[in-house]
PDB file of C-alpha atoms and ligand atoms in Angstrom:
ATOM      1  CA  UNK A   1      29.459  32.502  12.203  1.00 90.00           C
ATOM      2  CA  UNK A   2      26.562  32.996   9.504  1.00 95.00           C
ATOM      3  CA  UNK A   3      23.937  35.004  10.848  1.00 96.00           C
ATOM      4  CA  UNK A   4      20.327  35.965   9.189  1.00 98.00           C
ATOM      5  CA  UNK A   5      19.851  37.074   5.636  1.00 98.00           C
ATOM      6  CA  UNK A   6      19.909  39.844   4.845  1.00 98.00           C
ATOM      7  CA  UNK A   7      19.032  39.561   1.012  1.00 98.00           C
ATOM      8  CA  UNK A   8      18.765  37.181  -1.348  1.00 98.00           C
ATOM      9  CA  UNK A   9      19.960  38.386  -5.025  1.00 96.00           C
ATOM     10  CA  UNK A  10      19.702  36.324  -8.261  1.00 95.00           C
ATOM     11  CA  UNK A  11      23.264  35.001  -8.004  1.00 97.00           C
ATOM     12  CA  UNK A  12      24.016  35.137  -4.319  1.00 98.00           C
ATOM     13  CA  UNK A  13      22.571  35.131  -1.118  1.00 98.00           C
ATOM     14  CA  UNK A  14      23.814  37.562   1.642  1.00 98.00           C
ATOM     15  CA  UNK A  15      24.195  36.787   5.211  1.00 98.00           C
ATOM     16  CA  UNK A  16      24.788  38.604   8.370  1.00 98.00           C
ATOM     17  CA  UNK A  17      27.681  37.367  10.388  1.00 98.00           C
ATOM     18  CA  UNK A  18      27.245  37.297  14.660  1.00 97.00           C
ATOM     19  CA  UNK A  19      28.691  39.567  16.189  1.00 95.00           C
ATOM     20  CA  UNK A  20      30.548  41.340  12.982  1.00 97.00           C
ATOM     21  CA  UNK A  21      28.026  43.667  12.236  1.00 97.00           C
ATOM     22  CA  UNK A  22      30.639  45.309   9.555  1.00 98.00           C
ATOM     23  CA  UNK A  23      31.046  42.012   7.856  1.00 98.00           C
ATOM     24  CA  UNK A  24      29.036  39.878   5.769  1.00 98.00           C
ATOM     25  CA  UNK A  25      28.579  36.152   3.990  1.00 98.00           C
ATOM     26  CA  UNK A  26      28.132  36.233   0.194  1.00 98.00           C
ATOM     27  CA  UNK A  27      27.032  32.755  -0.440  1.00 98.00           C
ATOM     28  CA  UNK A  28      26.856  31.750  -4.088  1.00 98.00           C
ATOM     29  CA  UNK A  29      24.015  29.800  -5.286  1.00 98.00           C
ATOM     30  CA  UNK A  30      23.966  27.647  -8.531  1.00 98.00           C
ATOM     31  CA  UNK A  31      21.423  29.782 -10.541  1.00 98.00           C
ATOM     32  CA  UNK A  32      21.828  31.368 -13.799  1.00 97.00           C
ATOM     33  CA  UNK A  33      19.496  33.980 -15.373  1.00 96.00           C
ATOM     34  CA  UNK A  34      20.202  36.492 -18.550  1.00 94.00           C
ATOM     35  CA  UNK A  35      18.276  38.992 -19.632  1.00 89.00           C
ATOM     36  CA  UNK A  36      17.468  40.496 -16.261  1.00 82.00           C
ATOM     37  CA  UNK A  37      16.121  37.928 -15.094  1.00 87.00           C
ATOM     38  CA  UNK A  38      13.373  36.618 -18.414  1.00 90.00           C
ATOM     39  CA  UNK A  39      16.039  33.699 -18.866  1.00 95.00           C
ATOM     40  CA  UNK A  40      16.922  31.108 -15.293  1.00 96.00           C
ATOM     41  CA  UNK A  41      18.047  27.946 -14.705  1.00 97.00           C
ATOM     42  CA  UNK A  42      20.310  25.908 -12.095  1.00 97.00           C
ATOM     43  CA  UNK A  43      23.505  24.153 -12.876  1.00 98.00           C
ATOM     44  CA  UNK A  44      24.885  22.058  -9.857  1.00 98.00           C
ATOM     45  CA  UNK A  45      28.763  23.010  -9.327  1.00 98.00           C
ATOM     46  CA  UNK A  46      28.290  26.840 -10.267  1.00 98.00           C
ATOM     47  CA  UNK A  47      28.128  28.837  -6.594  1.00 98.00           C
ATOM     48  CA  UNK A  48      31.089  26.868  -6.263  1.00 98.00           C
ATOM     49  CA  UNK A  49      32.860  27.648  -9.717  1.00 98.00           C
ATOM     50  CA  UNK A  50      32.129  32.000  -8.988  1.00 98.00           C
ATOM     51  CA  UNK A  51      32.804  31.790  -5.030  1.00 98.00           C
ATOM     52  CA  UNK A  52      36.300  30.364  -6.094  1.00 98.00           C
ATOM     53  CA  UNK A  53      36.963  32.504  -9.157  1.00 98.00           C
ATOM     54  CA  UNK A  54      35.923  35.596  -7.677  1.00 98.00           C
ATOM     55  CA  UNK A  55      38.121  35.293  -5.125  1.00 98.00           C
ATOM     56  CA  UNK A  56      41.495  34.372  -6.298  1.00 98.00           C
ATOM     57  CA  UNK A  57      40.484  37.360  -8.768  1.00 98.00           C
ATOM     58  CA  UNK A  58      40.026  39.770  -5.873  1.00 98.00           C
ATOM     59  CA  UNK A  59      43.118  38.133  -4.362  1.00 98.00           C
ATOM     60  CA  UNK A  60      45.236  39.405  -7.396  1.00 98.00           C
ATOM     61  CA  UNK A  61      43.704  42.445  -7.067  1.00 98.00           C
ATOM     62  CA  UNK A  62      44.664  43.100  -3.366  1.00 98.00           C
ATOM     63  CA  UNK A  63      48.267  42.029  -4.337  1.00 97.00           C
ATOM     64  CA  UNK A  64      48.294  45.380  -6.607  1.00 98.00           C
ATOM     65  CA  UNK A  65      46.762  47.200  -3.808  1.00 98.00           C
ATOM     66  CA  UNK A  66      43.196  47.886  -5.216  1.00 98.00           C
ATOM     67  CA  UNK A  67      40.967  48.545  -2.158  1.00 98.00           C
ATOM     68  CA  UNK A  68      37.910  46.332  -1.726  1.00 98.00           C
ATOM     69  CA  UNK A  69      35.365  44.496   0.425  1.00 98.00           C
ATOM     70  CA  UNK A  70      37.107  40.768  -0.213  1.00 98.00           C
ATOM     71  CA  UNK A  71      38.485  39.470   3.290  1.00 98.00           C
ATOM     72  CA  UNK A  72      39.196  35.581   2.338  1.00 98.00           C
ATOM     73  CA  UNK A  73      36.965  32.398   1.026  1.00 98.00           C
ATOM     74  CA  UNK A  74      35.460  30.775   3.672  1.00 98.00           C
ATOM     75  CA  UNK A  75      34.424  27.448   2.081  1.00 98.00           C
ATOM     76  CA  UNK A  76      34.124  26.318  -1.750  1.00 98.00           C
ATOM     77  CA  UNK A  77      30.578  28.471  -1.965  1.00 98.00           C
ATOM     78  CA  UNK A  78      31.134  30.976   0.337  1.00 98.00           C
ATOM     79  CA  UNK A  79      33.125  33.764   0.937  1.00 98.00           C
ATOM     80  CA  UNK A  80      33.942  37.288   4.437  1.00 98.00           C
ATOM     81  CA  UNK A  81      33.604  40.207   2.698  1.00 98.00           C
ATOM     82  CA  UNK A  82      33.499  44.381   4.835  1.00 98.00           C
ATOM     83  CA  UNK A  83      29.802  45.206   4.670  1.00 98.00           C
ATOM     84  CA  UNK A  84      29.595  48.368   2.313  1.00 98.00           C
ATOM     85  CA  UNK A  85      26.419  50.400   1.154  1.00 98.00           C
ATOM     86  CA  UNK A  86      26.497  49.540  -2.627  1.00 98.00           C
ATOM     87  CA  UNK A  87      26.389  52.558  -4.830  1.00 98.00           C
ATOM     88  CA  UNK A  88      23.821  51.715  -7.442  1.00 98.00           C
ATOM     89  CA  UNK A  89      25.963  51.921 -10.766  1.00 98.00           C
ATOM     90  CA  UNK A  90      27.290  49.082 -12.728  1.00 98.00           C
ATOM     91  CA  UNK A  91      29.828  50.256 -14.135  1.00 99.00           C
ATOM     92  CA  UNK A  92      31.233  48.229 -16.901  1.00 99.00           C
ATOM     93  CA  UNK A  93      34.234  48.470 -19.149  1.00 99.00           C
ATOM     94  CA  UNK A  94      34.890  47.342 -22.378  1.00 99.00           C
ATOM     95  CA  UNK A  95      38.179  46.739 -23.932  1.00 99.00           C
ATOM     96  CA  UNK A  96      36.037  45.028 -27.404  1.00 98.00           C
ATOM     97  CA  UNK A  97      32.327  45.386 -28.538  1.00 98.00           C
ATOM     98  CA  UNK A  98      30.320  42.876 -27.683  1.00 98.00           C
ATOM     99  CA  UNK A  99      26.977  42.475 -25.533  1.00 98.00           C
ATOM    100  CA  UNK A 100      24.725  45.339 -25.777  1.00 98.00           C
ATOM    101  CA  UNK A 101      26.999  48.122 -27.375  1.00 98.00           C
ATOM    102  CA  UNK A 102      26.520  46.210 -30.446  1.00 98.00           C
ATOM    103  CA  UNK A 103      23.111  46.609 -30.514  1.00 97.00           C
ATOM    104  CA  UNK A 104      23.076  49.859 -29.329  1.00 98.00           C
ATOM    105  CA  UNK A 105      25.526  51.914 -30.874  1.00 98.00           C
ATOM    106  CA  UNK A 106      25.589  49.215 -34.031  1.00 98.00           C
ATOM    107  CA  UNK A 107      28.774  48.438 -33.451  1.00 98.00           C
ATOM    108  CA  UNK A 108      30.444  45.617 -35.300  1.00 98.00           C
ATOM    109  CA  UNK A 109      31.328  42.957 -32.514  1.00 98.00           C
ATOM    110  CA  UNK A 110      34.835  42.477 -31.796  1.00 98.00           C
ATOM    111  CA  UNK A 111      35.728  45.733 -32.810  1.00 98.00           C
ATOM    112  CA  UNK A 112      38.524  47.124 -30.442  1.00 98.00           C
ATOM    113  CA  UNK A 113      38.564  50.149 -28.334  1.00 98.00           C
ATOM    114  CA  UNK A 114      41.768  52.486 -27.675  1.00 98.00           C
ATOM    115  CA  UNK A 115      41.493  53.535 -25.198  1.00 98.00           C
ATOM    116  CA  UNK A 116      38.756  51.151 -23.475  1.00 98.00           C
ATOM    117  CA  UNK A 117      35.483  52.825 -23.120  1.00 99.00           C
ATOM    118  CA  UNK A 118      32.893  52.865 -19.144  1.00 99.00           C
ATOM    119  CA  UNK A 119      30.326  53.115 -19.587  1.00 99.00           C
ATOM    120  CA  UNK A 120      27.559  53.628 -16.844  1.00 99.00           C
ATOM    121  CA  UNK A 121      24.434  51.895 -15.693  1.00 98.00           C
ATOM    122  CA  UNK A 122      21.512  52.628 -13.381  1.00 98.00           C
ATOM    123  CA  UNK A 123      21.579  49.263 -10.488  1.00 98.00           C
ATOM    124  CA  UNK A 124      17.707  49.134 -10.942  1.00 97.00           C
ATOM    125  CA  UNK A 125      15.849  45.819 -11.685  1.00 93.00           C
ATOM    126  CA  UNK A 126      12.302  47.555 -12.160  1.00 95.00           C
ATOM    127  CA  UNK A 127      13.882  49.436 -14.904  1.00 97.00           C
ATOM    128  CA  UNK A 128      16.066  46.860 -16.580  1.00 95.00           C
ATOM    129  CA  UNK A 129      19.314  48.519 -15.454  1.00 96.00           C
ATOM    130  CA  UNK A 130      19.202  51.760 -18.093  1.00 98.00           C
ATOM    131  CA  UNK A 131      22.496  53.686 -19.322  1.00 98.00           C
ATOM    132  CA  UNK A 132      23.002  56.984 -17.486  1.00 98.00           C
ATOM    133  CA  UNK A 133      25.349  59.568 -17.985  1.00 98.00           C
ATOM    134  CA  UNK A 134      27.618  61.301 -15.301  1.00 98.00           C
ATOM    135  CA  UNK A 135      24.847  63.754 -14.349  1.00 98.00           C
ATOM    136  CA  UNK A 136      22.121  60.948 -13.975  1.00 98.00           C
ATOM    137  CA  UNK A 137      24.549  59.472 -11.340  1.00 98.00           C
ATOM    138  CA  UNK A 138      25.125  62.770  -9.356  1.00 98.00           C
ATOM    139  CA  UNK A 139      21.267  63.072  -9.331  1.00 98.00           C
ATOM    140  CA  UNK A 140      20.362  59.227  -8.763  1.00 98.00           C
ATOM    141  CA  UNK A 141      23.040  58.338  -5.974  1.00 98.00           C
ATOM    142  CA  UNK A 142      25.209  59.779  -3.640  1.00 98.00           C
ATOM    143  CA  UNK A 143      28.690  59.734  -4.927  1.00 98.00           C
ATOM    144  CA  UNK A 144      30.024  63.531  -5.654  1.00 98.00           C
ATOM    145  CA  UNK A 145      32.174  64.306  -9.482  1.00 98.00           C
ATOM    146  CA  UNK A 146      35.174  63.382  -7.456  1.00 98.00           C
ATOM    147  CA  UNK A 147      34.588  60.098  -6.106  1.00 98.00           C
ATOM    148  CA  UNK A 148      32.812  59.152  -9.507  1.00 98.00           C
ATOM    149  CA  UNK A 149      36.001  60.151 -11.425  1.00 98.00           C
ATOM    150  CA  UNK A 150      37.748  58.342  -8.625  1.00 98.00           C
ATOM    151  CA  UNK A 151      35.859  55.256  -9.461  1.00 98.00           C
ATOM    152  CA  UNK A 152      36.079  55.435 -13.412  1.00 98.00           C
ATOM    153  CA  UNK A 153      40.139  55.787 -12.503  1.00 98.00           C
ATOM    154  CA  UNK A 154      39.705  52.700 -10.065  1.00 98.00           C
ATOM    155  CA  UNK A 155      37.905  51.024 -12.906  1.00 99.00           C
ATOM    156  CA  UNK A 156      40.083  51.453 -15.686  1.00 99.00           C
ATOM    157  CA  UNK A 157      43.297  50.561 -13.261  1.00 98.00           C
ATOM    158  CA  UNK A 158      41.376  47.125 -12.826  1.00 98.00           C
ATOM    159  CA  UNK A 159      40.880  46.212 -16.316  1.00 98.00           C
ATOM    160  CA  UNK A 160      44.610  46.927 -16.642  1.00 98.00           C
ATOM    161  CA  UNK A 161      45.524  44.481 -14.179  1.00 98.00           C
ATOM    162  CA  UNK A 162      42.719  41.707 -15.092  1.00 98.00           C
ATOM    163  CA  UNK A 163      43.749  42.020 -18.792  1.00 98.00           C
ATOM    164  CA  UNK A 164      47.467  41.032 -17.291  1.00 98.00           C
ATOM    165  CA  UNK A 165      45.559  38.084 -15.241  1.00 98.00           C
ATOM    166  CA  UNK A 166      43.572  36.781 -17.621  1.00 98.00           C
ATOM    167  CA  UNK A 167      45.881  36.700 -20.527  1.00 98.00           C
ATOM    168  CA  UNK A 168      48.221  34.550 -18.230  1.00 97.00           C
ATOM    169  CA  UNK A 169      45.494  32.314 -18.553  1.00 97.00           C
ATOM    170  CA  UNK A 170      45.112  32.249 -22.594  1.00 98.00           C
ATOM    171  CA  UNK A 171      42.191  34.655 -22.022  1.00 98.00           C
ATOM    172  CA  UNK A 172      40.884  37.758 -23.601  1.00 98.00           C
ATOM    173  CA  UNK A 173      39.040  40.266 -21.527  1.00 98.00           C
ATOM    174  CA  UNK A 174      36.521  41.812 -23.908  1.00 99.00           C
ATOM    175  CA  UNK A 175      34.463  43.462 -21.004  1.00 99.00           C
ATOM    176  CA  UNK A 176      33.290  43.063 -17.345  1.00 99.00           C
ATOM    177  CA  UNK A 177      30.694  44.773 -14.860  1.00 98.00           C
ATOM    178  CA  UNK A 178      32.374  46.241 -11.456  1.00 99.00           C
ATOM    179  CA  UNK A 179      30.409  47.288  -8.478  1.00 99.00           C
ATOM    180  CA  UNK A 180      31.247  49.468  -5.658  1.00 99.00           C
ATOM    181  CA  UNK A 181      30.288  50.172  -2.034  1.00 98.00           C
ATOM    182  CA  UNK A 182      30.830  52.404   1.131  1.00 98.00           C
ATOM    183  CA  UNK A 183      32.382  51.034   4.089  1.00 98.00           C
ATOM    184  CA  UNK A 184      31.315  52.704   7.024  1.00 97.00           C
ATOM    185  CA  UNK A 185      33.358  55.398   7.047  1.00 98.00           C
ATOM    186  CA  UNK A 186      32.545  56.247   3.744  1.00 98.00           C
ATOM    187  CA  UNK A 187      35.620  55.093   1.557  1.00 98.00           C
ATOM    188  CA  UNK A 188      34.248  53.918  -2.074  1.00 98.00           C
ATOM    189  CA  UNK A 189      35.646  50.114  -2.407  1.00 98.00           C
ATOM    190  CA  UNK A 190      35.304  47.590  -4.998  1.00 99.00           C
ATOM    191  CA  UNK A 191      32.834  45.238  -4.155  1.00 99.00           C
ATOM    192  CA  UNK A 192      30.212  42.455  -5.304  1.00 98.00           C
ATOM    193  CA  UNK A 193      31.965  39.830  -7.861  1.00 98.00           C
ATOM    194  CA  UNK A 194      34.398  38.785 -10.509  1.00 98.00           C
ATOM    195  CA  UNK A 195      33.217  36.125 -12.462  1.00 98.00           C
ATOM    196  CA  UNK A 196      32.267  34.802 -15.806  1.00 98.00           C
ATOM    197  CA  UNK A 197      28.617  35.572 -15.065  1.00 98.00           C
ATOM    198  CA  UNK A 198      30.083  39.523 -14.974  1.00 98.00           C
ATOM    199  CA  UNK A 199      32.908  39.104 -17.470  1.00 98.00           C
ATOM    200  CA  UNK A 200      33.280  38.251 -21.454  1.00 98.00           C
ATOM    201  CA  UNK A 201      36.207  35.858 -21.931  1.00 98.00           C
ATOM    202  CA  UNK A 202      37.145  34.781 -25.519  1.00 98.00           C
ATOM    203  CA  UNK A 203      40.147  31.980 -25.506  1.00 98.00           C
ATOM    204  CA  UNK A 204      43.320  34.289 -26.747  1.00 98.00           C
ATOM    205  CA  UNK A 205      43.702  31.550 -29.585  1.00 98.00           C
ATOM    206  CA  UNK A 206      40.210  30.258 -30.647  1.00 98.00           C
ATOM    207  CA  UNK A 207      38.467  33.303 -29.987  1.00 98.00           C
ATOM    208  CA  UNK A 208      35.559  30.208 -28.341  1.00 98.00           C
ATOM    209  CA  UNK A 209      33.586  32.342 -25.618  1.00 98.00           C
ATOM    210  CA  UNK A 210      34.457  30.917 -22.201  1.00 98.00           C
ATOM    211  CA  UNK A 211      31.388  32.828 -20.108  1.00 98.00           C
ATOM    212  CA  UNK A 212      27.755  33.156 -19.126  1.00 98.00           C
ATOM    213  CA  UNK A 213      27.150  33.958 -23.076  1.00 98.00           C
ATOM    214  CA  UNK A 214      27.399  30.170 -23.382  1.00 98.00           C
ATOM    215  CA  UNK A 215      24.130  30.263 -21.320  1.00 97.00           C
ATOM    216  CA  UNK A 216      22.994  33.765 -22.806  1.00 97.00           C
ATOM    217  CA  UNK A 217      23.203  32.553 -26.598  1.00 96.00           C
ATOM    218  CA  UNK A 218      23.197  28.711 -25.809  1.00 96.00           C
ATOM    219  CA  UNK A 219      26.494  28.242 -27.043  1.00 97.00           C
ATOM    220  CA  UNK A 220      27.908  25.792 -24.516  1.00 95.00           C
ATOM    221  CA  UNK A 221      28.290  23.881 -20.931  1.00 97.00           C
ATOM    222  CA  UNK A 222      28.131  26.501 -18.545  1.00 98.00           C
ATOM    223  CA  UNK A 223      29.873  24.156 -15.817  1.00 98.00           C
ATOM    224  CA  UNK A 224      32.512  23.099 -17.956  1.00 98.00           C
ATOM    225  CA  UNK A 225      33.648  26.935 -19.608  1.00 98.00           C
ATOM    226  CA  UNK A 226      33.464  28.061 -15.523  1.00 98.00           C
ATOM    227  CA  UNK A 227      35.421  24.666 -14.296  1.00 98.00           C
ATOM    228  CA  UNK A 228      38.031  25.591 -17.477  1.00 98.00           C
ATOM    229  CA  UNK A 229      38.311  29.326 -16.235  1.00 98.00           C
ATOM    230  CA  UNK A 230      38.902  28.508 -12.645  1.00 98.00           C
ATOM    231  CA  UNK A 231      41.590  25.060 -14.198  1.00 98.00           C
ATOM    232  CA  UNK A 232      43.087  28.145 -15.813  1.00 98.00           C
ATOM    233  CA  UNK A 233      43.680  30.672 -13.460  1.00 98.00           C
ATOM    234  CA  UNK A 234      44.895  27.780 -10.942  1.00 97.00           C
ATOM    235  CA  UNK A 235      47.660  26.620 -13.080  1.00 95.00           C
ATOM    236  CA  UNK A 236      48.799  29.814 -14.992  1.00 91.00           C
ATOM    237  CA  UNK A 237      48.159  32.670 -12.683  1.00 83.00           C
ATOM    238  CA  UNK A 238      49.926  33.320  -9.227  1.00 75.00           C
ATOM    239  CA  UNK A 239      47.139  35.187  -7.031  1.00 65.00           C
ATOM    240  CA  UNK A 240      49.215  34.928  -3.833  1.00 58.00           C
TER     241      UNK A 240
HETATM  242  P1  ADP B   1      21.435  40.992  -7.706  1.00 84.89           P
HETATM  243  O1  ADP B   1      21.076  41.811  -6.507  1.00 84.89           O
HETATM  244  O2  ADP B   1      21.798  41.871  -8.878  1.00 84.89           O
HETATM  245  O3  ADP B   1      20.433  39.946  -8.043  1.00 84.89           O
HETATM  246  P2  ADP B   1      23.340  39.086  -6.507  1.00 84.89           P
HETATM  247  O4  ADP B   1      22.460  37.899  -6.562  1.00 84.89           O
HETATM  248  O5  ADP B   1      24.762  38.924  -6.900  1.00 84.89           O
HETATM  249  O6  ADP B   1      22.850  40.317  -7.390  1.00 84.89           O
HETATM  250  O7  ADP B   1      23.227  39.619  -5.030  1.00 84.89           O
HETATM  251  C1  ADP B   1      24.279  40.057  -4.284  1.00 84.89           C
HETATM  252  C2  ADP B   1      23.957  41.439  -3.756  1.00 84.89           C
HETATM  253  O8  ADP B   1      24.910  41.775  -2.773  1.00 84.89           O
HETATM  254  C3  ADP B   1      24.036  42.500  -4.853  1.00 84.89           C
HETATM  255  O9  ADP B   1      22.913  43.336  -4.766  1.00 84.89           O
HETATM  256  C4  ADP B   1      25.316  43.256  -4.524  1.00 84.89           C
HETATM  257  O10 ADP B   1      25.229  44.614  -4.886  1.00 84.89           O
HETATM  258  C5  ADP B   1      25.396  43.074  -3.016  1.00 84.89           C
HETATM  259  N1  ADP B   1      26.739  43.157  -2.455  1.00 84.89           N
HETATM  260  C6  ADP B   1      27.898  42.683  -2.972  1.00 84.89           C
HETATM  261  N2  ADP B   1      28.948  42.952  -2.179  1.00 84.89           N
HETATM  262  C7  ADP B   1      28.435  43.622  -1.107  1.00 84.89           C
HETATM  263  C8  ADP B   1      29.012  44.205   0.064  1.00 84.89           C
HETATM  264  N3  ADP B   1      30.316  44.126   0.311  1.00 84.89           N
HETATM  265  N4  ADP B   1      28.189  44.877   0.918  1.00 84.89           N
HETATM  266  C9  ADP B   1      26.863  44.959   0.678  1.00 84.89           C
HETATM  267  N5  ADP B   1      26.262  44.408  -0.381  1.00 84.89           N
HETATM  268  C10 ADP B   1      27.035  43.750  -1.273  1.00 84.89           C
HETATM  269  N1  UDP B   2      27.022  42.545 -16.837  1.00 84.89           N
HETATM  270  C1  UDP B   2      26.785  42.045 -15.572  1.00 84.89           C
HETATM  271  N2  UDP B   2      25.580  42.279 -14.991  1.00 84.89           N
HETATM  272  C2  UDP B   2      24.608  42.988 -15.587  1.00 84.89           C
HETATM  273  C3  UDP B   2      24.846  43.507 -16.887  1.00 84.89           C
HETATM  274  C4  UDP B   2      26.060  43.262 -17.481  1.00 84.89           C
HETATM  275  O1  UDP B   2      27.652  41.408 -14.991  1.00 84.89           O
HETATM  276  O2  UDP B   2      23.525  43.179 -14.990  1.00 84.89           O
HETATM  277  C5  UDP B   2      28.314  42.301 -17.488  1.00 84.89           C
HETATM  278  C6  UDP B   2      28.195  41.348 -18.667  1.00 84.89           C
HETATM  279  O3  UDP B   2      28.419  40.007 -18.250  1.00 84.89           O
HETATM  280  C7  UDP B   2      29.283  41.812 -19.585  1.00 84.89           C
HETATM  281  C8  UDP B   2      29.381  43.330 -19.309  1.00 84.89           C
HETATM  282  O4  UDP B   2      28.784  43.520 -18.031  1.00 84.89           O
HETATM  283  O5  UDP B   2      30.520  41.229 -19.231  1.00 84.89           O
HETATM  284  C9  UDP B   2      28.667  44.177 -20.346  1.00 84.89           C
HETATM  285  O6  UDP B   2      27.352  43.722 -20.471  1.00 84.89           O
HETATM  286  P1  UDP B   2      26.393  44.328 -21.614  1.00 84.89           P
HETATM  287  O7  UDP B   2      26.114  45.762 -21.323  1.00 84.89           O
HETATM  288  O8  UDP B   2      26.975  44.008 -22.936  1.00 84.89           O
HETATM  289  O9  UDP B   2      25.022  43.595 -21.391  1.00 84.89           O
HETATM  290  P2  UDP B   2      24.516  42.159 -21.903  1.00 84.89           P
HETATM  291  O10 UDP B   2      24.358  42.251 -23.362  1.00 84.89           O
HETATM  292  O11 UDP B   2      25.568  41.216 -21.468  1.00 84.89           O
HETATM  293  O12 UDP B   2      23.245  41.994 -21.163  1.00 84.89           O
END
């Protein structure tokens, strides 16, 4: 049963759960913001939309045997997940430019990269979530050169298998944002979400952006691209 929150993010609330103090209740809420934060607003429909995404994407992902937090949906907006202490990297990889590599590096967008690239960022609202290097994240959190290798290996093995996943469903995966956490005893899982508010999708044929840069750039209905993602993955993907 949902217990008290615990903390209440810009995409999802977390809950305690009675009595399972090694679980927890990510409940997803219908707000959007960009920009960390500078840009917000609600659509009705979208908790729904990433609770259900996100987990028949972490679904596929336990069927190839990549550990993580995900134990099952519980309803359309919420979802049992193992409690973990997230490490505080993003750590996103990119299989095409797009997003802020293009402005920083002045890179042309859709430019591909072989092999993909990870890069690293600092979890850190106060500071706008900077780049860091290997060394920043030895210094800034607790993971060792192992486990961080370990986790750039984990990363890249996911992108293989959601490139598989998503092209099933006519999709392109140009790049995504991964988090992940310590369960108690200390074993690095993936964690947090899989969604179009953490993922660029470009339709394999149009090349129309299907994710939160519709809401980013103003491009589109951000309840219809997520309700076409989700339409997608149910009828062209197998997840169980
Ligand atoms: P933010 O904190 O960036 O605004 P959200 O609104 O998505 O993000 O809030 C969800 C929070 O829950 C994030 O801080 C995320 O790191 C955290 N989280 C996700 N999965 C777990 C987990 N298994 N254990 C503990 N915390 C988690
Ligand atoms: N991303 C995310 N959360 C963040 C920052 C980025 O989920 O706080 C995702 C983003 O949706 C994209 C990828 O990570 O799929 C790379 O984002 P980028 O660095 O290009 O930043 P952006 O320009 O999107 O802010």
């Amino acid at each position: 049963m949902k217990g008290s929150l615990l903390y209440e993010g810009k995409a999802k609330k977390v809950y305690h759960v009675t009595d399972q103090p090694e679980r927890l209740i990510l409940s997803y809420k219908n707000d959007a913001t960009a920009f960390n934060g500078k840009k917000k607003d609600q659509f009705e429909g979208k908790g729904r939309l990433n609770n259900l995404i996100t987990s028949r994407v972490f679904d596929y992902l336990k069927l190839h045997h990549i550990p993580s937090h995900f134990i099952e949906a519980l309803n359309d907006t919420e979802q049992l997940v193992e409690k973990t202490t997230i490490i505080p990297l993003e750590v996103v990889v990119r299989n095409v430019a797009a997003g802020s590599i293009t402005r920083r590096l002045g890179i042309e967008e859709k430019t591909t990269f072989t092999p993909p690239i990870v890069e690293l960022f600092y979890k850190k609202d106060e500071l706008d979530d900077p780049i860091i290097n290997d060394v920043h994240a030895y210094h800034l959190t607790d993971v060792s050169e192992q486990e961080l290798t370990r986790i750039k290996e984990m990363a890249l093995t996911i992108n293989e298998h959601l490139i598989e996943l998503f092209k099933q469903a006519g999709l392109q995966l140009v790049d995504f944002k991964l988090e992940f956490g310590r369960l108690k005893d200390g074993t690095i899982v993936l964690a947090d979400e899989i969604s179009p508010d953490t993922c660029r999708l470009w339709d394999l044929e149009s090349g129309q952006k299907l994710d939160k840069d519709v809401f980013r750039e103003g491009i589109g209905d951000l309840i219809e691209t997520y309700e076409l993602i989700l339409q997608r993955l149910e009828e062209n993907t197998c997840a169980k």
